[in-house]
């Protein structure tokens, strides 16, 4: 019986490592080629790993939850001789070289480090080994009889280093660049907080000790209490501020910001959460987008009484057909129609080639909040799909994103993104463009607000719009014009029939 | 470029005296055993041989005489540096200090000032009998007209002593004898001043301001390093002068952190720790996030021998005090 | 002093200023550490003051006299008169020059020197007693300590060194004139070196030794050469006898010995020199106060970084165990200082060379043939007699040989034994070979100057491959 080492295969697109989420097999199990042996999460998606061998599991080399570099051995299989491993057979043998300390195998080195572990190496080489943290007995000597020289020690140290560092793959561009809220107002999962106006976030607050006592009693973080007062140039909070803030938080049903503030009694001062995987990818992409494209945001409000009515009318029909008709479907249509008129907002800037690519297809990404972070599934070819089809697709993609079954393709190839933070509340925001697109539209909360019609103030349904553009490609005028077009389609949805 | 020497604190006292006496003929030293014997701690070793019996004077055993003579010499144009062998022995001369040494400027409406220094080894931890471990700087801080200086490093010792000698007003210069020889530091050979009334930040931090001086600086720094591992970032301010206090530095630090601990070995009640606490709440109440913690000696005479270790603040007690403040 | 105890603080406290201690102190100071060196006697320790240096000085002086007296063959006729008191003065001068040098070096490097006897109070402070200065004692607080207190001659029960006729090696080297006769108890290297010195001074020397040969620990064919010459010098050997007691007589003393059958023998002499070995100076330090553990024999166990069982306390030199050699102490001292300074230093030497300054000299490094075999190597040995070496013949000293032990596979040199003229100097080349992992070929193919004794080393290496030119390869 032979032992075959199974290495974590490349899961595609240059991903360097993955988290071994769960094993599907245990030691001793009989496994056939193609059986799923593990689930691995990369910074893109959750992937099932199939076995490459027929055989018995001899040893599992990683723990659930462990980060495993691509190419490292994760399973040892007991196989019968002749059990082919597919295209990886030759590399399986080469496994030995990947393992550490090659020297223990070679016989020539036996003369160099034999009888009572004696190593033949000059004092300078021994000192160098100590300095580099190398075990001199493990170094393969290339001198006569296996004598170890300085160079040998250095070579050994270098070899050890490159094994330990996994390959560094450049984080991919393409998808997963979310910003805003969910596709639907009814969703429950929330991760991003900080809708404007929820609380302050200061580093320093002045207050009399009595006020601090009250804050502590009410379990309020004094740095989060909003206040307009200042003393000595710093924000100053009174007991009243604290109490008001505490009550306000209770009404909304949300605790004031998450931070624990100063620890009391047994509570730890802070909790550390690993910054990796999808979260980290989001972080990296956010930074990249914001720090390369000069963002300008254009705010406006669409009056949508007619749209509300239209949706009301169509809702029943939609339900008969098994669809849930949301506003988002209408918005997709309106945005696409506007993009056709202003193609420069449906583009990509290729600085290297020195061109702006104007896309003739309309793949709109919709930001979805999930437990692992924000994801952006893409609805493809919006212009070619009907309202109900869009509504269904939106629903489907959002669900898949949330239960992590969404595929990479379903998150790729967007040309424009919509983020609906209004699902949480709020009017305007300054969204971050989903690189490499050049514009993103944020939707505020749809509600009745005062508008002026015929010189009178009336209550009407309004939808605040926040359009962020990459000013290298798009100018303010175009942004305004585009937004006006979207507004006009939303205000008079029948125009979409044209 | 001048040279530096690696000196202990008591060697720096000597070097300070030597350097200044070379520079200025009106500087002289007087005290018990300081001349022929070079001082019981060797603080004046070799000075009499160098500068003569008229400038390095062995006095009788009479503290009031030593201090009183210094007052007289200072009025008449000398810059005397009087040594009292242990700060606990000052009391027979206390009247000279508070009734006269502190008052000449006021009494003469600034016509006379007393450019004199009263030096004494102070503080506990050396397993000595009664009277040899006093830390009563508060007595002198409470008397207007006196400056009270307490160095903690060899470099500061020479610099502050130089400033004290040059100061037109009287300075009480208390030398923490526990650390007289505990470590060495670089001290320039040349003459230099460290300003009186200026504190020094020994460690920068964000979470809590710890004010200390003298021999307590070292265990405080030790506590800070231990706490850094727990995630508590302490700012350590070595006051160096306890009267006048560097109020600006104290407040600046406190406004940054909002929490304070004062560490000194003096008895708790009526001590400088209380004074600092009062100043803080007077000027920076709105920044205060916890009560000011005082880590001090106790309201008892300094105990003898091994019991001393329970009396003096050590790194563990300081760390506990800091933790208490941070966790309030 | 005055009331109270103001402790002095230091980063590295070295107790003992012998070749282990002063070297450690200087290296520590070179690395920027605040260092204090304490010794209760003169700087330089036993080595400089009572051991290595004085004995080699006497050996050189007596050799000059002896060689001059025996150079008739060369056409030199002489009968030198030896003024032992002058020899003593000269030797003291040399010792003072060296100890003065040590003091200067220490001061120049910024090491604080303290005279006194140190005892541990706990693992971070010692008490130093200043004997007789009227200063009483002082405390020193340290962050790290290096114990380098060395060793002292073993005292045999019944032969207390305090008695005037009973000598330790130290007493033997402090003489102003030579006794007429001397019994030497112990035929180890100290006994043999001093026996040779006294024999050359014309003293009637009788050696009694418990084991059945001289210089145990050296191979028979090596020690045999020395024994033969010693006998030719007039030294009488009595093996298998243990010294049991002594008594004063009219003209001196009589020393009694017992063999394993209980039979007694007696020897008359003026003095008796007891040189049965040395034991570590450790208990008087109160090491238990610091938590430092001693072995049964009083040695301090250390790891390859010279650390004791207490993390901040190190031990180097004789007190840390065999071999009790000054150069091993110095090496350990350097390692201790470097480890304290945070460098990745360790004792990783392959071998420690040793030399016996008898006539002829013996020097060895590394493994003997038997040791090599036991270690699992296939030994390959080469040997070359001085008799076949040109330079050797021109000096008139041609007894002895160079033997090199290597391993057969690659020819790595594992050890060497030399008995003969300048053995103590010649061994250095082979010590380097062992450390470097040099092969027989490396030594054999290096050109050695002619005419020198060192050629014997080269030819011994050649001989291992049956390639020696100036001797028949076996």
PDB file of N, CA, C and O in Angstrom, chain B residues 68-88:
ATOM      1  N   UNK B  68      21.759  78.041  59.272  1.00  0.00           N
ATOM      2  CA  UNK B  68      21.833  79.473  59.609  1.00  0.00           C
ATOM      3  C   UNK B  68      23.064  80.118  58.992  1.00  0.00           C
ATOM      4  O   UNK B  68      22.999  81.222  58.435  1.00  0.00           O
ATOM      5  N   UNK B  69      24.198  79.411  59.083  1.00  0.00           N
ATOM      6  CA  UNK B  69      25.423  79.967  58.486  1.00  0.00           C
ATOM      7  C   UNK B  69      25.259  80.122  56.989  1.00  0.00           C
ATOM      8  O   UNK B  69      25.716  81.116  56.406  1.00  0.00           O
ATOM      9  N   UNK B  70      24.614  79.176  56.393  1.00  0.00           N
ATOM     10  CA  UNK B  70      24.411  79.265  54.944  1.00  0.00           C
ATOM     11  C   UNK B  70      23.585  80.495  54.609  1.00  0.00           C
ATOM     12  O   UNK B  70      23.868  81.209  53.641  1.00  0.00           O
ATOM     13  N   UNK B  71      22.560  80.754  55.412  1.00  0.00           N
ATOM     14  CA  UNK B  71      21.734  81.951  55.185  1.00  0.00           C
ATOM     15  C   UNK B  71      22.609  83.191  55.242  1.00  0.00           C
ATOM     16  O   UNK B  71      22.575  84.054  54.356  1.00  0.00           O
ATOM     17  N   UNK B  72      23.426  83.240  56.278  1.00  0.00           N
ATOM     18  CA  UNK B  72      24.296  84.411  56.429  1.00  0.00           C
ATOM     19  C   UNK B  72      25.257  84.558  55.273  1.00  0.00           C
ATOM     20  O   UNK B  72      25.464  85.645  54.714  1.00  0.00           O
ATOM     21  N   UNK B  73      25.858  83.458  54.887  1.00  0.00           N
ATOM     22  CA  UNK B  73      26.819  83.496  53.773  1.00  0.00           C
ATOM     23  C   UNK B  73      26.125  83.956  52.499  1.00  0.00           C
ATOM     24  O   UNK B  73      26.682  84.722  51.708  1.00  0.00           O
ATOM     25  N   UNK B  74      24.912  83.510  52.320  1.00  0.00           N
ATOM     26  CA  UNK B  74      24.187  83.861  51.089  1.00  0.00           C
ATOM     27  C   UNK B  74      23.831  85.330  51.058  1.00  0.00           C
ATOM     28  O   UNK B  74      23.889  85.981  50.009  1.00  0.00           O
ATOM     29  N   UNK B  75      23.454  85.854  52.202  1.00  0.00           N
ATOM     30  CA  UNK B  75      23.146  87.295  52.234  1.00  0.00           C
ATOM     31  C   UNK B  75      24.371  88.072  51.831  1.00  0.00           C
ATOM     32  O   UNK B  75      24.290  89.094  51.160  1.00  0.00           O
ATOM     33  N   UNK B  76      25.531  87.579  52.250  1.00  0.00           N
ATOM     34  CA  UNK B  76      26.740  88.354  52.080  1.00  0.00           C
ATOM     35  C   UNK B  76      27.458  88.076  50.760  1.00  0.00           C
ATOM     36  O   UNK B  76      28.601  88.448  50.593  1.00  0.00           O
ATOM     37  N   UNK B  77      26.826  87.406  49.832  1.00  0.00           N
ATOM     38  CA  UNK B  77      27.408  87.311  48.497  1.00  0.00           C
ATOM     39  C   UNK B  77      27.949  85.945  48.100  1.00  0.00           C
ATOM     40  O   UNK B  77      28.394  85.766  46.971  1.00  0.00           O
ATOM     41  N   UNK B  78      27.927  84.975  49.010  1.00  0.00           N
ATOM     42  CA  UNK B  78      28.393  83.647  48.620  1.00  0.00           C
ATOM     43  C   UNK B  78      27.218  82.838  48.070  1.00  0.00           C
ATOM     44  O   UNK B  78      26.060  83.222  48.242  1.00  0.00           O
ATOM     45  N   UNK B  79      27.577  81.739  47.422  1.00  0.00           N
ATOM     46  CA  UNK B  79      26.532  80.812  46.977  1.00  0.00           C
ATOM     47  C   UNK B  79      26.775  79.487  47.695  1.00  0.00           C
ATOM     48  O   UNK B  79      27.435  78.595  47.165  1.00  0.00           O
ATOM     49  N   UNK B  80      26.282  79.392  48.914  1.00  0.00           N
ATOM     50  CA  UNK B  80      26.588  78.188  49.693  1.00  0.00           C
ATOM     51  C   UNK B  80      25.702  76.990  49.312  1.00  0.00           C
ATOM     52  O   UNK B  80      24.521  77.161  49.023  1.00  0.00           O
ATOM     53  N   UNK B  81      26.348  75.823  49.334  1.00  0.00           N
ATOM     54  CA  UNK B  81      25.593  74.574  49.157  1.00  0.00           C
ATOM     55  C   UNK B  81      25.746  73.814  50.468  1.00  0.00           C
ATOM     56  O   UNK B  81      26.807  73.258  50.746  1.00  0.00           O
ATOM     57  N   UNK B  82      24.711  73.869  51.284  1.00  0.00           N
ATOM     58  CA  UNK B  82      24.800  73.261  52.611  1.00  0.00           C
ATOM     59  C   UNK B  82      24.296  71.829  52.534  1.00  0.00           C
ATOM     60  O   UNK B  82      23.263  71.556  51.923  1.00  0.00           O
ATOM     61  N   UNK B  83      25.037  70.931  53.168  1.00  0.00           N
ATOM     62  CA  UNK B  83      24.577  69.536  53.204  1.00  0.00           C
ATOM     63  C   UNK B  83      24.115  69.184  54.599  1.00  0.00           C
ATOM     64  O   UNK B  83      24.807  69.456  55.581  1.00  0.00           O
ATOM     65  N   UNK B  84      22.921  68.581  54.689  1.00  0.00           N
ATOM     66  CA  UNK B  84      22.496  67.963  55.942  1.00  0.00           C
ATOM     67  C   UNK B  84      22.575  66.471  55.678  1.00  0.00           C
ATOM     68  O   UNK B  84      22.038  65.985  54.678  1.00  0.00           O
ATOM     69  N   UNK B  85      23.249  65.750  56.529  1.00  0.00           N
ATOM     70  CA  UNK B  85      23.633  64.380  56.226  1.00  0.00           C
ATOM     71  C   UNK B  85      22.481  63.437  55.887  1.00  0.00           C
ATOM     72  O   UNK B  85      22.619  62.564  55.052  1.00  0.00           O
ATOM     73  N   UNK B  86      21.364  63.605  56.520  1.00  0.00           N
ATOM     74  CA  UNK B  86      20.158  62.845  56.183  1.00  0.00           C
ATOM     75  C   UNK B  86      19.000  63.814  56.292  1.00  0.00           C
ATOM     76  O   UNK B  86      18.956  64.633  57.220  1.00  0.00           O
ATOM     77  N   UNK B  87      18.053  63.754  55.424  1.00  0.00           N
ATOM     78  CA  UNK B  87      16.959  64.720  55.449  1.00  0.00           C
ATOM     79  C   UNK B  87      16.212  64.651  56.772  1.00  0.00           C
ATOM     80  O   UNK B  87      15.631  65.634  57.219  1.00  0.00           O
ATOM     81  N   UNK B  88      16.264  63.496  57.416  1.00  0.00           N
ATOM     82  CA  UNK B  88      15.591  63.359  58.705  1.00  0.00           C
ATOM     83  C   UNK B  88      16.253  64.159  59.809  1.00  0.00           C
ATOM     84  O   UNK B  88      15.699  64.316  60.894  1.00  0.00           O
TER      85      UNK B  88
END
